[in-house]
Amino acid sequence: MKELFIDLETYSDVDLSKSGVYRYAQSSNFEILLFAYSVDKGPVQVINIKENEQIPTDVLNALTDNSVKKYAYNAVFERICLSKYLGYPIGMYLSPNSWYCDMVHAATLGLPLSLENVGIVLGIEKQKLSIGKSLIKYFCIPCTPTKANGYRTRNLPHHDRDKWNEFIKYNKRDVETEMEIHNRLTKFPVLEQEWDNYQLDQRINDYGIMIDIDFVNHAIRCDEENQENNIEKVKLITGVNNPNSPKQLKEWLIEQGMTEIDSLSKADVTRLLKDATGNVEEILKLRQDIAKSSVKKYIAMQNVVCKDDRCRGLIQFYGANRTGRYAGRLIQMQNLPQNHLEPLSEARELIRMENLDGTLAKFGAISTVLSELIRTAFIPKKGYRFIVSDFSAIEARVLAWLAKEEWRLELFRKGGDIYCMSASKMFGVPVEKNGINKELRQKGKIAELACGYGGSVGALKAFGAIALGIKETELKGIIDKWREANPNIIKLWWEVDKAAKNVITNKSTLMCYGLKFSYEKGIMFIELPSKRRLAYCKPRIGINALGLKCITYEGIGTGKKWERIESYGPKLVENIVQGIARDILAEAMMRLYKNGYKITMHIHDEVVLEVEENVSTVEEVCRIMKISPVWAKDLPLNADGYECKFYKKE
């Protein structure tokens, strides 16, 4: 046996979508119902485990044999569920070394992540049975007890024998569909180093990160009490029946003379507060507090945490299939609120004691405090501390390196501040962070964030230029000055645009800035310096709203729909730069892993390590992080770091 293709149907009373597979499989009520498999692409067999059929010994042995390659669609589900079936304890799972995920393979080609949707895009006729979702709902999750079903809370095979037989067919069809998809995907093989990165990602997810569940529980109770207090205050001041109703609050505000109300969205409430006084100001502030949603992450932590107080499955490998970057799942680590409270430890203890009055007096609005403390719910295990390290201005460095914008590269080599130097280049005067012309640094920062990938006035506004006091009349000038200061980056945008159009038109291959553009079997590839390729399905030359030729391709667009997407040089450069930055992070994490470090999680360009007390240093971790890859020896990387007893942002 060389290859094993697997698909499971399972039951648990834990909500998979909210809790993830690790917590799902940990339930005492979890069980595998059906085990469908194919050995070396032979006929698919289905083992009816629920009705006491046994998995063949050679197949069981293959699960722990790293010489046998295991394939599944979203393979982490099968691997973790089978770990529980085989009796592995909490925190111990089947080694990912011989597991390969066809969902990840599909993502490397820019395809949808769901099995059903990728089958549709590939035009595979053997689709999942249309009744699949109803069968899963019937057999795989608890049912509502009713008089008609005898008040049972679960449907078993004997409750509907016809449905159960259909479920077996459905399970068999899944493996057949997966194998057909697998055969299509293998025309475009994944680099071995990417499978190594995937398997490291699985180890990171398996290890997980500990949370302070006691603190989380107290934080949730504080939020509940704070919400109750706020609602009573709103009722007392306004007399409305339902303070959560935007309609009722708007009517009251209009009665107070606030006629310029479009909605009670976060942005509109912030705008209205600028001129509000008295009771109106108080109500708007309470509205902000009531509407704050970031505390929902504490609920997510409760849902996800395993019995050993660790949260697992928070990172999705190749979550952004346009660039290959990692994405957050379940708790969504990629968009945690920043923390500015000082001291954080005191704020944590006040919340742990559920001292709302003390918290309000010392730190202000309860919801804001809870929001800023979300990061601190993540803690190292006893006898350990976190070392946090992240790349400094990684995208700006990669962009400068790719474009050969020498003044920027020289600045990075000398450890300079890109925002100050950018402002200095734009305005022709020296700018220092806390010194001469320091007020211009913010304009430099906004320009850097907005302009690197072709952004104009709208991008400056989106990055908060107006809110930071930059006049609307200044915006066009900032764009022009940034572009004047960075001619090689501008050149890069349009050379990439020209190369992509040429390859799509002529179905050819060419090199541009060390990047290989090629057209193969209906896909445009851009090979990065790491040799990993970005994929654009069914590319064409179209006409945009301005009547100009543009690049289009099929991909996952707004609302996660498969659609035709417009692109152009600067946007492709953004994909390329972010893809290269991702590869740098992946290599750095592999080096850390090989040096014996335990990575508990990573967010954007930052890694969080769980390190034993008095072992290793921040400097050592940062030294490993900033080693340039062999394919980018002249790229000036830098990493900063710190250590902490609970996770925070410094």
XYZ file of C-alpha atoms in Angstrom, residues 293-533:
241
model
C -18.556 43.265 19.379
C -14.896 42.407 19.988
C -15.752 40.844 23.367
C -17.396 38.039 21.369
C -13.899 36.610 21.047
C -14.105 35.583 24.708
C -17.177 33.486 23.826
C -15.221 32.012 20.925
C -12.449 31.045 23.365
C -14.957 29.218 25.565
C -16.246 27.351 22.507
C -12.812 26.347 21.203
C -10.806 25.571 24.341
C -9.957 21.908 24.900
C -9.970 20.090 28.220
C -6.273 20.894 28.764
C -7.036 24.655 28.473
C -5.398 24.955 25.049
C -7.095 26.340 21.943
C -6.260 24.533 18.721
C -6.938 24.918 15.022
C -6.668 28.724 14.986
C -4.581 28.948 11.795
C -5.587 28.040 8.236
C -2.687 27.111 5.967
C -3.020 28.814 2.574
C -6.094 30.633 3.924
C -5.563 33.440 1.403
C -5.316 31.483 -1.815
C -4.300 34.463 -3.924
C -1.024 34.901 -1.997
C -0.698 31.745 0.107
C -0.760 33.723 3.352
C -2.071 32.126 6.529
C -5.540 33.042 7.783
C -7.201 33.023 11.189
C -9.998 30.644 12.131
C -12.466 30.292 15.031
C -11.110 33.053 17.325
C -9.784 34.983 14.300
C -6.362 35.899 15.651
C -5.597 38.092 12.642
C -7.836 40.963 13.803
C -7.280 41.221 17.541
C -7.739 44.730 19.020
C -4.558 46.524 20.055
C -3.786 47.143 23.714
C -2.842 50.577 25.094
C -3.848 50.242 28.753
C -1.157 50.645 31.399
C -0.577 48.617 33.427
C -2.250 45.686 31.703
C -1.696 43.400 34.682
C -3.752 45.669 36.936
C -6.589 45.863 34.397
C -6.585 42.054 34.145
C -6.861 41.641 37.910
C -9.732 44.126 38.193
C -11.638 42.153 35.543
C -10.733 38.864 37.221
C -12.278 40.250 40.436
C -15.278 41.527 38.396
C -14.649 44.962 39.885
C -16.536 47.094 37.358
C -16.459 50.286 39.435
C -12.706 50.033 39.948
C -12.129 49.258 36.273
C -14.270 52.187 35.150
C -12.556 54.595 37.543
C -9.017 53.521 36.607
C -9.276 52.630 32.904
C -12.561 53.951 31.487
C -15.329 52.211 29.516
C -15.669 48.523 30.433
C -16.187 47.321 26.859
C -13.003 49.118 25.735
C -11.042 47.556 28.597
C -12.380 44.075 27.788
C -11.550 44.597 24.136
C -7.964 45.610 24.865
C -7.490 42.666 27.233
C -8.445 39.984 24.679
C -4.799 39.375 23.774
C -3.902 38.868 27.421
C -6.213 35.859 27.685
C -3.489 33.875 25.881
C -0.869 32.657 28.341
C 2.122 30.270 28.354
C 1.989 27.079 30.371
C 3.444 27.021 33.880
C 7.213 27.491 33.989
C 7.292 29.086 30.532
C 6.997 32.565 29.032
C 6.168 33.918 25.598
C 8.809 35.295 23.278
C 7.139 37.382 20.571
C 9.073 38.391 17.462
C 7.937 40.068 14.286
C 9.432 41.320 11.071
C 9.901 45.091 10.816
C 8.122 46.721 7.837
C 8.373 43.442 5.920
C 6.181 44.434 2.955
C 7.946 47.779 2.532
C 11.303 45.975 2.520
C 10.182 43.352 0.006
C 8.647 45.999 -2.265
C 11.869 48.063 -2.222
C 13.998 44.945 -2.826
C 11.860 43.787 -5.744
C 11.752 47.241 -7.358
C 15.423 47.989 -6.612
C 14.441 51.308 -5.001
C 17.945 51.895 -3.697
C 17.366 54.805 -1.303
C 14.816 52.714 0.561
C 17.104 49.666 0.681
C 19.973 51.765 2.014
C 17.671 53.182 4.684
C 16.653 49.678 5.777
C 20.292 48.544 5.874
C 21.071 51.425 8.242
C 18.030 50.762 10.457
C 16.237 54.000 9.516
C 12.555 54.925 9.875
C 10.793 54.523 6.524
C 7.948 56.873 7.483
C 10.358 59.693 8.351
C 12.489 59.146 5.258
C 9.468 58.887 3.004
C 8.148 62.195 4.352
C 11.603 63.723 3.949
C 11.764 62.610 0.306
C 8.255 63.903 -0.324
C 8.680 67.312 1.276
C 12.390 67.934 0.772
C 13.174 68.554 4.447
C 14.669 66.424 7.248
C 12.059 64.582 9.324
C 12.767 62.921 12.687
C 10.365 60.754 14.653
C 10.510 62.870 17.784
C 12.428 65.829 16.446
C 12.537 68.272 13.560
C 9.429 68.304 11.322
C 8.027 65.380 13.321
C 4.491 66.368 12.297
C 5.313 65.278 8.722
C 6.053 61.686 9.786
C 2.345 60.882 9.975
C 1.892 62.033 6.371
C 4.794 59.789 5.410
C 3.197 56.859 7.227
C -0.187 57.341 5.593
C 1.474 57.663 2.188
C 3.455 54.439 2.739
C 0.366 52.480 3.733
C -1.794 53.835 0.927
C 0.542 54.269 -2.038
C 2.708 51.157 -2.307
C 0.217 49.266 -4.460
C -1.147 52.049 -6.643
C -3.515 53.613 -4.125
C -4.669 57.189 -4.707
C -6.843 59.695 -2.841
C -9.457 57.083 -1.926
C -6.782 54.851 -0.396
C -5.439 57.734 1.707
C -8.941 58.340 3.039
C -9.418 54.632 3.740
C -6.229 54.640 5.812
C -7.583 57.512 7.906
C -5.864 60.542 6.384
C -8.804 62.882 7.017
C -9.324 61.609 10.574
C -5.639 62.310 11.285
C -6.046 65.938 10.328
C -4.718 65.874 6.773
C -6.748 68.274 4.644
C -8.578 66.939 1.612
C -6.798 69.502 -0.549
C -3.450 67.960 0.467
C -4.253 64.394 -0.561
C -3.491 64.577 -4.282
C -0.199 66.320 -3.526
C 0.825 63.566 -1.096
C 0.183 60.927 -3.769
C 2.176 62.838 -6.374
C 5.120 63.449 -4.041
C 5.263 59.809 -2.947
C 5.311 58.652 -6.553
C 8.007 61.179 -7.473
C 10.140 59.811 -4.623
C 9.674 56.174 -5.730
C 10.076 55.981 -9.523
C 11.374 52.407 -9.483
C 8.291 51.147 -7.649
C 6.063 52.854 -10.225
C 8.112 51.220 -12.968
C 7.701 47.817 -11.276
C 3.884 48.137 -11.293
C 3.662 48.711 -15.016
C 6.370 46.250 -16.044
C 4.451 43.557 -14.142
C 1.217 44.714 -15.784
C 2.841 44.513 -19.229
C 4.351 41.071 -18.533
C 1.022 39.611 -17.374
C -0.844 40.982 -20.404
C 1.836 39.628 -22.735
C 1.688 36.141 -21.210
C -2.124 36.044 -21.262
C -2.301 37.274 -24.859
C 0.442 35.057 -26.262
C 0.126 32.119 -23.845
C 3.870 32.407 -23.413
C 6.569 32.458 -20.728
C 8.791 35.387 -19.779
C 10.906 36.776 -16.948
C 10.276 40.125 -15.267
C 12.124 41.400 -12.177
C 13.283 37.887 -11.360
C 9.685 36.622 -11.518
C 8.662 33.950 -14.028
C 5.313 34.594 -15.740
C 3.860 31.603 -17.583
C 0.604 30.277 -19.043
C -0.193 26.596 -18.564
C -3.466 24.775 -19.239
C -5.705 27.768 -18.617
C -3.799 29.219 -15.650
C -1.384 32.146 -15.465
C 1.377 31.468 -12.962
C 3.754 33.957 -11.370
C 6.734 32.107 -9.940
C 8.194 33.853 -6.896
C 11.915 33.802 -6.006
C 11.174 30.911 -3.595
C 9.922 28.883 -6.615
C 6.379 28.849 -5.200
C 3.808 29.973 -7.769
